[in-house]
Amino acid sequence: MFLASIALYINVLPRAFLEQLGLEQKLAPRQQLLSSTIAASFWACVGLLVIWHMVIAPGVATYEKRSKADKVFLANAFVSLFNAVTAPVLAVLGMRSVRWGDLENNMNAAPDDHALRAVGLSCGYMLYDTLYCLYYREMRSPLMIAHHVLPVLFWPYCMLNNRMLPLVLFFVLTEVTNIGQHTRILLEKFDLKHSQLYTVVGTSWVVLFFLVRIAPSPYLFFELVNGNFTLYSSLEYAVMFVTTPLPFVLNSYWFYLLVAGLSRVLERQKQVAAQQKADAAAAELQKAESERQKAESRKHR
């Protein structure tokens, strides 16, 4: 069944091409919805990448002055906003069918169509972004690739086998915080790092990160620890036991880095403001001294 869930990604390829290779699949309704959403999300990301390079980037006056690495990050940030805006909305809609607090059944709950679409959108994007990260050396972070590969491998399986629905939807929902992350990257790469907007976006990102990723985590972890896993196979339980705590650990680590980074930015701005105030005061004193000397000079005439 695991291989069957991985095989859903074959449908990212054009149907005519699959027919020629004899790889066209006859899928059950749930599989078909998940597979078609993965494919639609993947090609939407490819389309947005083309739009960025062909339409948006050429229209930005300072784009050509950016370094090659900056251009790679800018394109990635623009496309990544697609998943950050769309998938979390569907995850929230899918969460409405989850019976929160039903510890006996939650970890075996079946996803509704909203949940399938949320996971499909996220997996399609992560497949695209994994390939993007592998292609561009500037993006090759082992942590980010692992962060994408694990959901690509296991989330479709969870959806098709009624496994870990509350946790998977929560992880999809947390992608909404990437709106702040990628907007910040766009501002930084276009030399707006010292603007007021950059500070507002960065601060909002930290606040949203806490509200979405950190604050709900104790309850989600409670659901995980107290859930009923009697229907899970030994292998399913082992994979769940090893992989599921990782996002909670990473979120805590990333939040620490965010707070530390924000503190440095605010402290630097405070120092700049203090220096500007001191410079203004010195200028005023110099002006006053100059006027005093002029007045003294007029007296002696």
CSV table of C-alpha atoms in Angstrom, one decimal:
chain,number,residue,atom,x,y,z
A,1,MET,CA,0.0,0.0,0.0
A,2,PHE,CA,3.0,2.3,0.6
A,3,LEU,CA,4.2,1.8,-2.9
A,4,ALA,CA,0.7,2.4,-4.2
A,5,SER,CA,0.7,5.8,-2.5
A,6,ILE,CA,4.1,6.7,-3.9
A,7,ALA,CA,2.9,5.7,-7.4
A,8,LEU,CA,0.4,8.5,-7.2
A,9,TYR,CA,3.2,10.8,-8.1
A,10,ILE,CA,3.5,9.2,-11.6
A,11,ASN,CA,0.3,11.1,-12.5
A,12,VAL,CA,2.3,14.3,-12.4
A,13,LEU,CA,3.5,13.3,-15.9
A,14,PRO,CA,1.2,14.2,-18.8
A,15,ARG,CA,-1.6,11.6,-19.4
A,16,ALA,CA,-0.7,11.1,-23.1
A,17,PHE,CA,2.9,10.3,-22.0
A,18,LEU,CA,1.6,7.8,-19.4
A,19,GLU,CA,-0.6,6.1,-22.0
A,20,GLN,CA,2.3,5.7,-24.4
A,21,LEU,CA,4.3,4.0,-21.6
A,22,GLY,CA,1.3,1.9,-20.4
A,23,LEU,CA,1.5,3.5,-17.0
A,24,GLU,CA,-2.0,5.0,-16.8
A,25,GLN,CA,-3.6,4.0,-13.5
A,26,LYS,CA,-7.2,3.3,-12.6
A,27,LEU,CA,-7.7,4.9,-9.2
A,28,ALA,CA,-10.3,4.8,-6.6
A,29,PRO,CA,-12.1,8.1,-6.0
A,30,ARG,CA,-10.0,9.0,-3.0
A,31,GLN,CA,-6.8,8.2,-4.8
A,32,GLN,CA,-7.9,10.0,-7.9
A,33,LEU,CA,-8.7,13.2,-5.9
A,34,LEU,CA,-5.4,13.1,-4.1
A,35,SER,CA,-3.4,12.3,-7.2
A,36,SER,CA,-5.0,15.0,-9.4
A,37,THR,CA,-4.5,17.6,-6.7
A,38,ILE,CA,-0.8,16.7,-6.4
A,39,ALA,CA,-0.4,17.0,-10.2
A,40,ALA,CA,-2.3,20.3,-10.3
A,41,SER,CA,-0.2,21.8,-7.5
A,42,PHE,CA,3.1,20.6,-9.1
A,43,TRP,CA,2.3,22.1,-12.5
A,44,ALA,CA,0.9,25.3,-10.9
A,45,CYS,CA,4.3,25.8,-9.2
A,46,VAL,CA,6.1,25.2,-12.5
A,47,GLY,CA,3.7,27.7,-14.1
A,48,LEU,CA,4.4,30.3,-11.4
A,49,LEU,CA,8.1,29.8,-11.9
A,50,VAL,CA,7.7,30.6,-15.6
A,51,ILE,CA,5.5,33.6,-14.8
A,52,TRP,CA,8.2,34.9,-12.4
A,53,HIS,CA,11.0,34.6,-14.9
A,54,MET,CA,9.1,35.8,-18.0
A,55,VAL,CA,6.7,38.4,-16.6
A,56,ILE,CA,7.3,39.6,-13.1
A,57,ALA,CA,11.1,39.6,-12.6
A,58,PRO,CA,11.8,41.5,-15.9
A,59,GLY,CA,9.4,44.2,-14.8
A,60,VAL,CA,11.4,44.9,-11.6
A,61,ALA,CA,14.0,47.6,-12.3
A,62,THR,CA,16.6,46.3,-9.9
A,63,TYR,CA,16.3,42.6,-10.7
A,64,GLU,CA,19.2,42.4,-13.1
A,65,LYS,CA,21.5,43.8,-10.5
A,66,ARG,CA,20.8,40.8,-8.2
A,67,SER,CA,23.4,38.1,-7.9
A,68,LYS,CA,22.7,34.6,-9.3
A,69,ALA,CA,22.1,33.3,-5.8
A,70,ASP,CA,19.7,36.1,-5.0
A,71,LYS,CA,17.7,35.3,-8.2
A,72,VAL,CA,17.5,31.6,-7.2
A,73,PHE,CA,16.1,32.6,-3.8
A,74,LEU,CA,13.7,35.2,-5.2
A,75,ALA,CA,12.1,32.8,-7.6
A,76,ASN,CA,11.8,30.2,-4.9
A,77,ALA,CA,10.2,32.6,-2.5
A,78,PHE,CA,7.7,33.8,-5.0
A,79,VAL,CA,6.5,30.3,-6.0
A,80,SER,CA,6.5,29.1,-2.4
A,81,LEU,CA,3.9,31.7,-1.5
A,82,PHE,CA,1.4,29.7,-3.5
A,83,ASN,CA,1.5,26.8,-1.1
A,84,ALA,CA,1.6,29.0,2.0
A,85,VAL,CA,-1.6,30.8,0.9
A,86,THR,CA,-3.7,27.9,-0.4
A,87,ALA,CA,-3.0,24.6,1.4
A,88,PRO,CA,-3.5,26.0,5.0
A,89,VAL,CA,-7.0,27.2,4.0
A,90,LEU,CA,-8.0,23.8,2.9
A,91,ALA,CA,-6.4,22.3,6.0
A,92,VAL,CA,-8.6,24.4,8.2
A,93,LEU,CA,-11.7,23.3,6.2
A,94,GLY,CA,-10.5,19.7,6.6
A,95,MET,CA,-10.0,20.1,10.4
A,96,ARG,CA,-13.7,20.8,10.8
A,97,SER,CA,-14.4,17.1,10.2
A,98,VAL,CA,-11.9,16.1,12.9
A,99,ARG,CA,-13.5,15.1,16.2
A,100,TRP,CA,-11.0,16.8,18.4
A,101,GLY,CA,-10.6,15.1,21.8
A,102,ASP,CA,-11.9,11.7,20.5
A,103,LEU,CA,-8.7,10.0,21.5
A,104,GLU,CA,-10.1,6.6,20.7
A,105,ASN,CA,-10.7,7.3,17.0
A,106,ASN,CA,-8.8,10.5,15.9
A,107,MET,CA,-5.6,8.7,14.8
A,108,ASN,CA,-7.7,6.4,12.6
A,109,ALA,CA,-10.0,9.1,11.2
A,110,ALA,CA,-10.7,9.2,7.5
A,111,PRO,CA,-10.0,12.5,5.6
A,112,ASP,CA,-12.7,14.4,3.8
A,113,ASP,CA,-12.2,16.0,0.4
A,114,HIS,CA,-10.9,19.2,1.9
A,115,ALA,CA,-8.2,17.3,3.7
A,116,LEU,CA,-7.2,15.3,0.6
A,117,ARG,CA,-6.9,18.5,-1.4
A,118,ALA,CA,-4.9,20.2,1.4
A,119,VAL,CA,-2.4,17.3,1.5
A,120,GLY,CA,-2.4,17.1,-2.3
A,121,LEU,CA,-1.6,20.8,-2.7
A,122,SER,CA,1.2,20.6,-0.1
A,123,CYS,CA,2.7,17.4,-1.5
A,124,GLY,CA,2.6,18.7,-5.1
A,125,TYR,CA,4.4,21.8,-4.0
A,126,MET,CA,7.0,19.9,-1.9
A,127,LEU,CA,7.7,17.6,-4.8
A,128,TYR,CA,8.4,20.7,-7.0
A,129,ASP,CA,10.4,22.4,-4.3
A,130,THR,CA,12.5,19.3,-3.7
A,131,LEU,CA,13.5,19.1,-7.4
A,132,TYR,CA,14.2,22.9,-7.3
A,133,CYS,CA,16.4,22.5,-4.3
A,134,LEU,CA,18.3,19.6,-5.9
A,135,TYR,CA,18.8,21.5,-9.1
A,136,TYR,CA,20.1,24.7,-7.6
A,137,ARG,CA,23.2,24.3,-5.4
A,138,GLU,CA,22.3,27.5,-3.5
A,139,MET,CA,19.2,25.7,-2.2
A,140,ARG,CA,20.7,22.4,-1.4
A,141,SER,CA,20.1,22.2,2.3
A,142,PRO,CA,19.9,18.6,3.7
A,143,LEU,CA,17.5,19.8,6.4
A,144,MET,CA,15.1,21.4,3.9
A,145,ILE,CA,15.3,18.4,1.5
A,146,ALA,CA,14.5,16.0,4.4
A,147,HIS,CA,11.8,18.4,5.6
A,148,HIS,CA,10.1,18.0,2.1
A,149,VAL,CA,10.9,14.3,1.4
A,150,LEU,CA,9.3,12.9,4.5
A,151,PRO,CA,5.9,14.4,3.8
A,152,VAL,CA,6.1,13.5,0.1
A,153,LEU,CA,6.7,9.9,1.1
A,154,PHE,CA,4.3,9.5,4.0
A,155,TRP,CA,1.5,12.0,3.8
A,156,PRO,CA,-0.3,10.3,0.9
A,157,TYR,CA,-0.1,7.0,2.6
A,158,CYS,CA,-1.6,8.5,5.8
A,159,MET,CA,-4.5,9.9,3.8
A,160,LEU,CA,-5.2,6.7,1.9
A,161,ASN,CA,-5.0,4.5,5.0
A,162,ASN,CA,-6.7,6.7,7.7
A,163,ARG,CA,-3.5,7.4,9.6
A,164,MET,CA,-2.5,10.5,11.6
A,165,LEU,CA,-5.1,12.9,10.1
A,166,PRO,CA,-5.1,15.5,12.9
A,167,LEU,CA,-1.3,15.8,12.9
A,168,VAL,CA,-0.9,15.8,9.1
A,169,LEU,CA,-3.5,18.6,8.8
A,170,PHE,CA,-1.8,20.6,11.5
A,171,PHE,CA,1.5,20.3,9.7
A,172,VAL,CA,-0.1,21.5,6.5
A,173,LEU,CA,-1.7,24.4,8.4
A,174,THR,CA,1.7,25.5,9.7
A,175,GLU,CA,2.8,26.3,6.2
A,176,VAL,CA,0.8,29.6,6.5
A,177,THR,CA,3.7,31.0,8.5
A,178,ASN,CA,5.9,30.8,5.4
A,179,ILE,CA,4.0,33.8,4.0
A,180,GLY,CA,6.1,35.9,6.4
A,181,GLN,CA,9.3,33.9,5.7
A,182,HIS,CA,9.1,34.3,1.9
A,183,THR,CA,7.9,37.9,1.9
A,184,ARG,CA,10.9,38.7,4.1
A,185,ILE,CA,13.2,37.0,1.6
A,186,LEU,CA,11.7,39.0,-1.3
A,187,LEU,CA,12.3,42.2,0.7
A,188,GLU,CA,15.8,41.3,1.8
A,189,LYS,CA,17.0,40.3,-1.7
A,190,PHE,CA,15.7,43.5,-3.2
A,191,ASP,CA,17.8,45.5,-0.6
A,192,LEU,CA,14.8,46.5,1.6
A,193,LYS,CA,16.3,44.9,4.7
A,194,HIS,CA,16.5,48.2,6.6
A,195,SER,CA,13.0,49.4,5.7
A,196,GLN,CA,10.1,49.7,8.1
A,197,LEU,CA,8.1,47.2,6.1
A,198,TYR,CA,10.9,44.6,6.6
A,199,THR,CA,10.7,45.0,10.3
A,200,VAL,CA,6.9,44.8,10.3
A,201,VAL,CA,7.0,41.6,8.2
A,202,GLY,CA,9.7,40.1,10.4
A,203,THR,CA,7.8,40.9,13.6
A,204,SER,CA,4.5,39.6,12.2
A,205,TRP,CA,6.3,36.4,11.1
A,206,VAL,CA,7.5,35.7,14.6
A,207,VAL,CA,4.1,36.4,16.1
A,208,LEU,CA,2.3,34.2,13.6
A,209,PHE,CA,4.9,31.4,14.0
A,210,PHE,CA,4.2,31.3,17.7
A,211,LEU,CA,0.4,31.4,17.4
A,212,VAL,CA,0.3,28.7,14.6
A,213,ARG,CA,3.3,26.4,15.3
A,214,ILE,CA,4.2,26.7,18.9
A,215,ALA,CA,1.0,27.5,20.9
A,216,PRO,CA,-1.1,24.5,19.6
A,217,SER,CA,1.8,22.0,19.8
A,218,PRO,CA,1.2,20.9,23.4
A,219,TYR,CA,-2.4,19.9,22.6
A,220,LEU,CA,-1.4,18.2,19.3
A,221,PHE,CA,1.3,16.3,21.2
A,222,PHE,CA,-1.3,15.3,23.8
A,223,GLU,CA,-3.5,13.9,21.0
A,224,LEU,CA,-0.4,12.0,19.7
A,225,VAL,CA,0.7,10.6,23.0
A,226,ASN,CA,-2.8,9.5,24.1
A,227,GLY,CA,-4.1,8.4,20.7
A,228,ASN,CA,-5.3,4.9,19.9
A,229,PHE,CA,-2.8,3.1,17.7
A,230,THR,CA,-4.1,-0.5,18.0
A,231,LEU,CA,-5.0,-0.6,14.3
A,232,TYR,CA,-1.4,0.4,13.3
A,233,SER,CA,1.0,-2.3,12.1
A,234,SER,CA,4.4,-2.5,13.9
A,235,LEU,CA,6.1,-0.8,11.0
A,236,GLU,CA,3.5,2.0,10.8
A,237,TYR,CA,3.9,2.6,14.6
A,238,ALA,CA,7.7,2.6,14.3
A,239,VAL,CA,7.7,5.2,11.5
A,240,MET,CA,5.2,7.3,13.3
A,241,PHE,CA,7.2,7.1,16.6
A,242,VAL,CA,10.4,8.2,14.8
A,243,THR,CA,9.2,10.8,12.4
A,244,THR,CA,6.2,12.6,14.0
A,245,PRO,CA,8.1,14.3,16.9
A,246,LEU,CA,10.6,15.8,14.4
A,247,PRO,CA,8.4,18.8,13.3
A,248,PHE,CA,7.7,19.7,16.9
A,249,VAL,CA,11.5,19.8,17.6
A,250,LEU,CA,12.3,21.7,14.5
A,251,ASN,CA,9.5,24.2,15.1
A,252,SER,CA,10.9,24.9,18.6
A,253,TYR,CA,14.4,25.3,17.2
A,254,TRP,CA,13.3,27.6,14.4
A,255,PHE,CA,11.3,29.7,16.8
A,256,TYR,CA,14.3,30.2,19.0
A,257,LEU,CA,16.3,31.3,15.9
A,258,LEU,CA,13.5,33.7,14.9
A,259,VAL,CA,13.3,35.3,18.3
A,260,ALA,CA,17.1,35.6,18.5
A,261,GLY,CA,17.2,37.1,15.0
A,262,LEU,CA,14.4,39.6,15.8
A,263,SER,CA,16.1,40.6,19.0
A,264,ARG,CA,19.3,41.4,17.1
A,265,VAL,CA,17.4,43.4,14.5
A,266,LEU,CA,15.4,45.4,17.1
A,267,GLU,CA,18.6,46.0,19.1
A,268,ARG,CA,20.4,47.2,16.0
A,269,GLN,CA,17.6,49.5,15.1
A,270,LYS,CA,17.6,50.8,18.7
A,271,GLN,CA,21.3,51.6,18.4
A,272,VAL,CA,20.8,53.3,15.1
A,273,ALA,CA,18.0,55.4,16.5
A,274,ALA,CA,20.2,56.3,19.5
A,275,GLN,CA,23.1,57.2,17.3
A,276,GLN,CA,20.8,59.4,15.0
A,277,LYS,CA,19.5,61.1,18.1
A,278,ALA,CA,23.0,61.7,19.4
A,279,ASP,CA,24.1,63.0,16.0
A,280,ALA,CA,21.1,65.4,15.9
A,281,ALA,CA,21.9,66.6,19.4
A,282,ALA,CA,25.5,67.2,18.4
A,283,ALA,CA,24.4,69.1,15.3
A,284,GLU,CA,22.1,71.3,17.3
A,285,LEU,CA,24.9,72.1,19.8
A,286,GLN,CA,27.3,72.9,16.9
A,287,LYS,CA,24.7,75.1,15.4
A,288,ALA,CA,24.1,76.9,18.7
A,289,GLU,CA,27.8,77.3,19.2
A,290,SER,CA,28.2,78.7,15.7
A,291,GLU,CA,25.4,81.2,16.3
A,292,ARG,CA,27.0,82.2,19.7
A,293,GLN,CA,30.3,82.9,18.1
A,294,LYS,CA,28.7,85.0,15.4
A,295,ALA,CA,26.9,87.0,18.0
A,296,GLU,CA,30.1,87.5,19.9
A,297,SER,CA,31.8,88.6,16.7
A,298,ARG,CA,29.1,91.2,16.0
A,299,LYS,CA,29.5,92.6,19.6
A,300,HIS,CA,33.2,93.3,19.1
A,301,ARG,CA,32.6,95.2,15.9
